[in-house]
Amino acid sequence: TLFEGRETEGWEIFGCIVIGLLAGVLIGQVTEYFTSYSYWPTQSITDAGVTGPATVIIQGLGVGMISTVFPVLILVSTILGCDALASEYGIAMAAVGMLSTLGVTLATDAYGPIADNAGGIAEMAELEERVRETTDALDALGNTTAATGKGFAIGSAVLTALSLLAAFKSKAGISTVDIGDPVVLSGALIGAMLPFLFAALTMLSVQKAAGAIIIEVRRQFAEIPGLREGTAEADSDKCVAISTQSSVQEMILPGLYAILSPITVGFLIGPQCLTGLLAGAIASGMMLAIMMANAGGAWDNAKKYIEIEGAKGGKGTDTHKACVVGDTVGDPFKDTSGPSLNILIKLMSIISLTMAPLMEGFSDWETWYWGLIPLAVMLIGTYLVYYYFWREIADITADVGKPGAARVSSEAPTSGEDAAKL
């Protein structure tokens, strides 16, 4: 048999798989508590809407930040327990255990967008109000299941990245890492900064694309006769074209940084600094991803709590409008920047592991001249992206003073659901 004569080792590895599976389940339960409107955290965001959108944002950020505590404790317990049982291999097996429910996780993750799109179709088809009420309830559940799926994803990403980090150390010939070493600590600081840079770039991209779509919507309201009265159809293809073009253009810079940052640091400074970079990125990326996913889901469901349960006076109240603002902020949190950090962590770990044999045996600064090449590529790429895509940012308020534009601006849809009618 596979573990003949090594039954104890086999049971230890099996224990690591079970621990990983339980950790995934617990993270899912914690995520549900912080994002479902059946519980206090999301309800507290709705309560904060009584005093305006600013307090909704503050309360949502607070809920998102405090929601990182329990997943971190769960993952730390998993890492320490599996390390005690089967060392670094046990941590890798815990990741396998967490991913063993991948089929169910993918199904729950896909449930949210399906329910959301069903609501959009019901609204555009002008179906009965009861249909929209049903899809809203499904959408609220979908926000929670999507956040749960993201919790699984970041948890498994951290465990996987730790295993890849251990493999990188082995391939690069690094036996010990001293966090007190200025070189290692410098790498950790760079790594902790990268998830924030990555999240900032993706969020700014969302704002830029959304602004371009707003201008296009205003133009159509002003120029297409009968559109506001409902006797003409909007040219939705233009908005889709803007969105798809932006999605491709705006991924150039984040992709460039994610791929070239570990190569630059590894060759310019050395493998010890790169080890610190990976550790910093794992720690920082996990916190930011969990916070963004849970805060975004809680903001969305705080609005749904009003729309479905009629809390705080129901739809159309000032509290509802304040929560719509929170939902608008939460969408790029939970749907764009948060999930992208999982990719950043794993991609940098894979790139580092691939380049590790080329760094073996070299000390700090010994290959600095090779590190100048990816650094130059990053700088040139940054300039080109700025020159072609960011230099001229459209002014959303540019058409407000034009004839008919003030009427369009004041009566234009204020939420993503209303804009979907276009």
XYZ file of C-alpha atoms in Angstrom:
422
model
C 0.000 0.000 0.000
C 0.955 3.659 -0.330
C 1.750 4.140 3.368
C 2.871 0.621 4.233
C 5.140 0.904 7.244
C 4.316 4.629 7.466
C 0.778 4.494 8.804
C 1.437 7.312 11.278
C 2.637 9.595 8.497
C -0.440 8.728 6.428
C -2.799 9.624 9.275
C -0.935 12.912 9.809
C -1.371 13.876 6.154
C -5.033 12.837 6.291
C -5.408 15.026 9.394
C -3.967 17.997 7.474
C -6.523 17.494 4.686
C -9.362 17.374 7.219
C -8.057 20.506 8.952
C -7.989 22.343 5.613
C -11.535 21.215 4.853
C -12.807 22.388 8.247
C -10.967 25.692 7.877
C -12.761 26.344 4.589
C -16.139 25.601 6.158
C -15.426 27.896 9.131
C -14.287 30.743 6.868
C -17.524 30.347 4.930
C -19.586 30.559 8.129
C -17.735 33.685 9.277
C -18.224 35.287 5.858
C -21.965 34.588 5.981
C -22.219 36.233 9.391
C -20.557 39.440 8.189
C -22.339 39.736 4.816
C -25.898 38.419 5.317
C -28.543 40.946 6.348
C -29.925 38.375 8.794
C -27.117 39.300 11.196
C -26.012 42.399 13.071
C -22.965 43.571 11.005
C -24.937 44.213 7.807
C -27.952 45.523 9.725
C -25.646 48.013 11.456
C -24.703 49.458 8.055
C -28.391 49.962 7.288
C -28.816 51.678 10.667
C -25.885 53.950 9.848
C -27.706 55.073 6.689
C -30.111 57.104 8.839
C -27.410 59.772 9.177
C -26.324 59.774 5.535
C -23.979 58.049 3.052
C -20.782 59.057 4.861
C -21.659 56.989 7.931
C -22.654 54.082 5.660
C -19.143 54.130 4.166
C -17.497 54.401 7.594
C -19.580 51.574 9.094
C -19.006 49.357 6.050
C -15.254 49.856 6.178
C -15.290 49.056 9.887
C -17.296 45.862 9.323
C -14.958 44.833 6.506
C -11.852 45.408 8.597
C -13.102 43.568 11.668
C -14.232 40.677 9.455
C -10.557 39.863 8.789
C -9.945 38.843 12.412
C -11.624 35.424 12.457
C -10.447 34.202 9.007
C -6.884 35.116 10.008
C -7.157 33.204 13.277
C -8.614 30.219 11.421
C -5.831 30.238 8.823
C -3.103 30.727 11.442
C -4.455 27.763 13.415
C -4.549 25.720 10.199
C -0.975 26.622 9.275
C 0.432 25.939 12.741
C -1.508 22.688 13.154
C -0.535 21.313 9.750
C 3.074 22.400 10.205
C 3.201 20.479 13.476
C 1.724 17.374 11.831
C 3.546 17.221 8.492
C 5.646 20.374 8.111
C 5.385 22.365 4.857
C 3.904 19.387 3.012
C 1.055 19.344 5.520
C 0.239 22.986 4.712
C 0.046 22.088 1.022
C -2.304 19.204 1.870
C -4.479 21.606 3.868
C -4.856 23.682 0.694
C -5.910 20.509 -1.126
C -8.463 19.804 1.614
C -9.855 23.315 1.368
C -10.167 22.971 -2.401
C -11.791 19.521 -2.183
C -15.175 21.253 -2.091
C -14.342 23.144 -5.283
C -17.459 21.957 -7.116
C -19.796 23.296 -4.447
C -17.729 26.469 -4.078
C -17.857 27.228 -7.794
C -21.606 26.596 -7.837
C -22.238 28.999 -4.962
C -19.886 31.569 -6.490
C -21.718 31.442 -9.823
C -25.127 31.649 -8.133
C -24.767 35.356 -7.326
C -24.166 36.681 -10.876
C -26.906 34.418 -12.245
C -29.466 35.774 -9.758
C -28.287 39.335 -10.383
C -28.650 38.983 -14.152
C -32.077 37.400 -13.714
C -33.147 40.535 -11.850
C -31.772 42.734 -14.620
C -33.647 40.749 -17.273
C -36.872 40.945 -15.252
C -36.506 44.719 -14.983
C -35.646 45.291 -18.649
C -38.516 43.036 -19.731
C -40.841 45.086 -17.493
C -42.215 42.010 -15.743
C -44.505 42.159 -12.741
C -43.174 43.665 -9.523
C -43.473 40.325 -7.724
C -40.920 38.843 -10.158
C -38.447 41.566 -9.288
C -39.085 41.022 -5.572
C -38.271 37.336 -5.970
C -35.066 38.011 -7.907
C -34.029 40.616 -5.318
C -34.296 38.008 -2.578
C -32.237 35.586 -4.649
C -29.709 38.342 -5.371
C -29.312 39.088 -1.653
C -28.512 35.428 -1.024
C -26.190 35.529 -4.040
C -24.170 38.345 -2.460
C -23.543 36.156 0.575
C -22.674 33.032 -1.432
C -20.318 35.073 -3.630
C -18.553 36.460 -0.555
C -18.292 32.922 0.814
C -16.690 31.758 -2.430
C -14.201 34.614 -2.238
C -13.348 33.607 1.337
C -12.565 30.077 0.148
C -10.480 31.503 -2.700
C -8.300 33.771 -0.560
C -7.865 31.093 2.113
C -6.679 28.500 -0.391
C -4.552 31.150 -2.127
C -2.682 31.872 1.105
C -2.040 28.185 1.836
C -0.965 27.580 -1.772
C 1.299 30.646 -1.766
C 2.975 29.441 1.448
C 3.753 26.106 -0.219
C 5.106 27.885 -3.291
C 7.193 30.134 -1.038
C 8.723 27.067 0.614
C 9.459 25.612 -2.836
C 11.048 28.909 -3.922
C 13.345 28.911 -0.895
C 14.440 25.380 -1.702
C 15.085 26.096 -5.389
C 16.888 29.371 -4.672
C 19.124 27.753 -2.066
C 17.837 29.818 0.861
C 18.081 27.958 4.164
C 17.065 30.642 6.669
C 15.352 34.012 6.421
C 15.917 36.680 9.086
C 13.057 39.193 9.182
C 15.398 41.554 11.052
C 17.712 41.676 8.037
C 17.228 45.100 6.382
C 17.216 43.470 2.938
C 14.454 41.006 3.879
C 12.438 43.678 5.694
C 12.732 45.999 2.674
C 11.340 43.223 0.487
C 8.473 42.657 2.928
C 7.571 46.353 2.796
C 7.588 46.314 -1.012
C 5.465 43.161 -1.015
C 2.966 44.637 1.461
C 2.620 47.685 -0.797
C 1.945 45.764 -4.021
C -1.630 44.559 -3.171
C -2.592 48.163 -2.383
C -1.086 49.348 -5.673
C -2.838 46.547 -7.549
C -6.190 47.275 -5.862
C -5.785 51.019 -6.483
C -5.136 50.517 -10.191
C -8.177 48.280 -10.624
C -10.454 50.638 -8.670
C -9.252 53.673 -10.626
C -9.907 51.712 -13.805
C -13.496 51.065 -12.688
C -14.000 54.773 -11.997
C -12.525 55.731 -15.374
C -14.676 53.262 -17.315
C -17.798 54.172 -15.329
C -17.212 57.858 -16.062
C -16.952 57.163 -19.786
C -20.217 55.181 -19.685
C -21.959 57.988 -17.765
C -20.954 60.481 -20.459
C -22.261 58.136 -23.155
C -25.570 57.670 -21.286
C -25.984 61.426 -20.959
C -25.236 61.879 -24.635
C -27.886 59.358 -25.616
C -30.495 60.962 -23.358
C -29.736 64.347 -24.883
C -29.456 63.306 -28.549
C -31.841 60.367 -29.119
C -35.417 61.676 -29.494
C -38.001 59.824 -27.436
C -35.490 57.924 -25.283
C -36.581 59.565 -22.052
C -40.250 59.097 -22.911
C -39.702 55.390 -23.611
C -40.626 55.558 -27.289
C -37.067 54.957 -28.535
C -34.411 52.339 -27.766
C -31.014 53.130 -26.290
C -27.822 52.136 -28.090
C -26.567 49.756 -25.402
C -23.853 48.416 -27.736
C -21.888 51.645 -27.238
C -21.804 51.133 -23.462
C -20.777 47.499 -23.862
C -17.981 48.537 -26.242
C -16.679 51.113 -23.758
C -16.714 48.548 -20.948
C -14.947 45.783 -22.883
C -12.321 48.107 -24.353
C -11.553 49.564 -20.939
C -11.298 46.113 -19.353
C -8.499 45.191 -21.747
C -6.644 48.500 -21.645
C -6.753 48.879 -17.877
C -5.270 45.429 -17.199
C -1.966 46.213 -18.926
C -0.414 48.063 -16.001
C -1.529 45.706 -13.161
C -0.387 42.710 -15.218
C 2.964 44.360 -15.914
C 3.595 45.047 -12.231
C 2.451 41.596 -11.079
C 4.805 39.784 -13.472
C 7.860 42.050 -13.425
C 7.952 43.119 -9.751
C 9.299 39.797 -8.392
C 11.736 39.491 -11.302
C 13.035 43.019 -10.726
C 13.465 42.609 -6.968
C 14.953 39.105 -7.298
C 17.684 40.117 -9.735
C 18.210 43.758 -8.718
C 18.573 43.082 -4.974
C 18.608 39.314 -4.442
C 16.617 36.197 -3.528
C 16.499 37.107 0.180
C 14.687 40.352 -0.639
C 12.347 38.482 -2.971
C 11.488 36.081 -0.143
C 10.502 39.053 1.988
C 8.468 40.475 -0.896
C 6.440 37.279 -1.251
C 5.821 37.070 2.508
C 4.705 40.708 2.632
C 2.413 40.290 -0.372
C 0.771 37.190 1.117
C 0.067 38.874 4.461
C -1.062 42.218 3.060
C -2.990 40.733 0.136
C -4.966 38.401 2.358
C -6.099 41.209 4.693
C -7.064 43.519 1.841
C -8.881 40.827 -0.140
C -10.993 39.660 2.811
C -11.790 43.227 3.853
C -12.852 44.258 0.342
C -14.930 41.146 -0.342
C -16.799 41.265 2.967
C -17.275 45.045 3.047
C -18.603 45.012 -0.519
C -21.037 42.191 0.205
C -22.218 43.856 3.421
C -22.800 47.208 1.662
C -24.824 45.487 -1.062
C -26.969 43.528 1.382
C -27.505 46.593 3.581
C -29.315 48.087 0.600
C -31.158 44.807 -0.047
C -32.273 44.742 3.614
C -34.202 47.950 2.974
C -35.574 46.866 -0.403
C -36.666 43.355 0.608
C -37.550 43.656 4.290
C -38.728 47.291 4.189
C -36.293 48.318 6.925
C -35.979 52.013 7.824
C -39.019 52.968 5.765
C -38.263 50.916 2.652
C -37.258 52.029 -0.841
C -37.107 55.690 -1.798
C -36.194 57.005 1.645
C -33.039 58.996 2.424
C -31.685 55.949 4.259
C -32.151 53.845 1.115
C -30.389 56.462 -0.996
C -27.480 56.497 1.453
C -27.196 52.703 1.254
C -27.273 52.881 -2.566
C -24.126 55.027 -2.311
C -22.534 52.344 -0.139
C -23.521 49.663 -2.653
C -21.927 51.703 -5.449
C -18.656 51.853 -3.509
C -18.907 48.160 -2.602
C -19.248 46.864 -6.167
C -15.599 47.503 -7.194
C -14.549 46.303 -3.742
C -16.169 42.868 -3.982
C -16.232 42.324 -7.750
C -12.968 43.853 -8.994
C -10.176 44.693 -6.577
C -10.825 42.035 -3.917
C -10.863 38.941 -6.178
C -7.923 40.235 -8.234
C -5.616 40.025 -5.206
C -5.848 36.221 -5.172
C -4.426 36.233 -8.689
C -1.678 38.679 -7.681
C -0.504 36.527 -4.768
C -0.421 33.267 -6.707
C 1.006 34.790 -9.892
C 3.945 36.406 -8.101
C 4.636 33.160 -6.245
C 4.624 31.150 -9.487
C 6.842 33.680 -11.282
C 9.318 33.647 -8.373
C 9.417 29.845 -8.286
C 10.026 29.737 -12.041
C 12.936 32.191 -11.776
C 14.404 30.634 -8.593
C 17.013 28.363 -10.287
C 18.505 31.441 -12.000
C 19.001 33.112 -8.593
C 20.534 30.115 -6.802
C 23.952 30.781 -5.363
C 23.905 34.563 -5.820
C 24.170 36.998 -2.910
C 22.560 40.423 -2.551
C 23.217 42.925 -5.373
C 25.384 40.434 -7.266
C 23.090 40.415 -10.331
C 21.854 44.032 -10.090
C 22.577 44.749 -13.768
C 20.087 42.042 -14.847
C 17.463 43.575 -12.609
C 17.692 46.852 -14.517
C 16.090 45.218 -17.583
C 12.656 44.364 -16.059
C 12.803 47.660 -14.126
C 13.247 49.559 -17.393
C 10.391 47.603 -18.984
C 8.107 48.540 -16.070
C 9.028 52.214 -16.317
C 8.573 52.324 -20.096
C 5.290 50.404 -19.848
C 4.022 52.799 -17.181
C 4.821 55.811 -19.380
C 3.186 54.266 -22.460
C 0.009 53.366 -20.574
C -0.166 56.875 -19.137
C 0.470 58.465 -22.535
C -2.086 56.420 -24.470
C -4.802 55.680 -21.890
C -4.507 57.970 -18.851
C -3.216 61.295 -20.187
C -6.612 62.548 -21.272
C -9.272 61.591 -18.741
C -12.785 62.575 -19.776
C -14.425 65.258 -17.649
C -17.736 63.876 -16.405
C -19.031 67.400 -15.703
C -17.994 68.794 -19.106
C -21.496 68.606 -20.618
C -23.463 69.811 -17.595
C -23.656 73.400 -18.855
C -24.827 72.491 -22.353
C -28.490 72.891 -23.425
C -30.532 69.945 -22.160
C -27.601 68.512 -20.233
C -28.703 69.873 -16.865
C -32.042 68.117 -17.241
C -30.259 64.911 -18.204
C -27.836 65.134 -15.285
C -30.529 65.800 -12.695
C -32.855 63.080 -13.929
C -30.294 60.467 -14.944
C -30.392 57.093 -13.161
C -28.751 57.169 -9.745
C -28.175 53.457 -9.254
C -26.787 50.579 -11.252
C -30.236 48.926 -11.310
C -31.860 51.997 -12.899
C -29.032 52.387 -15.401
C -29.553 48.754 -16.450
C -32.763 49.828 -18.183
C -30.612 51.432 -20.853
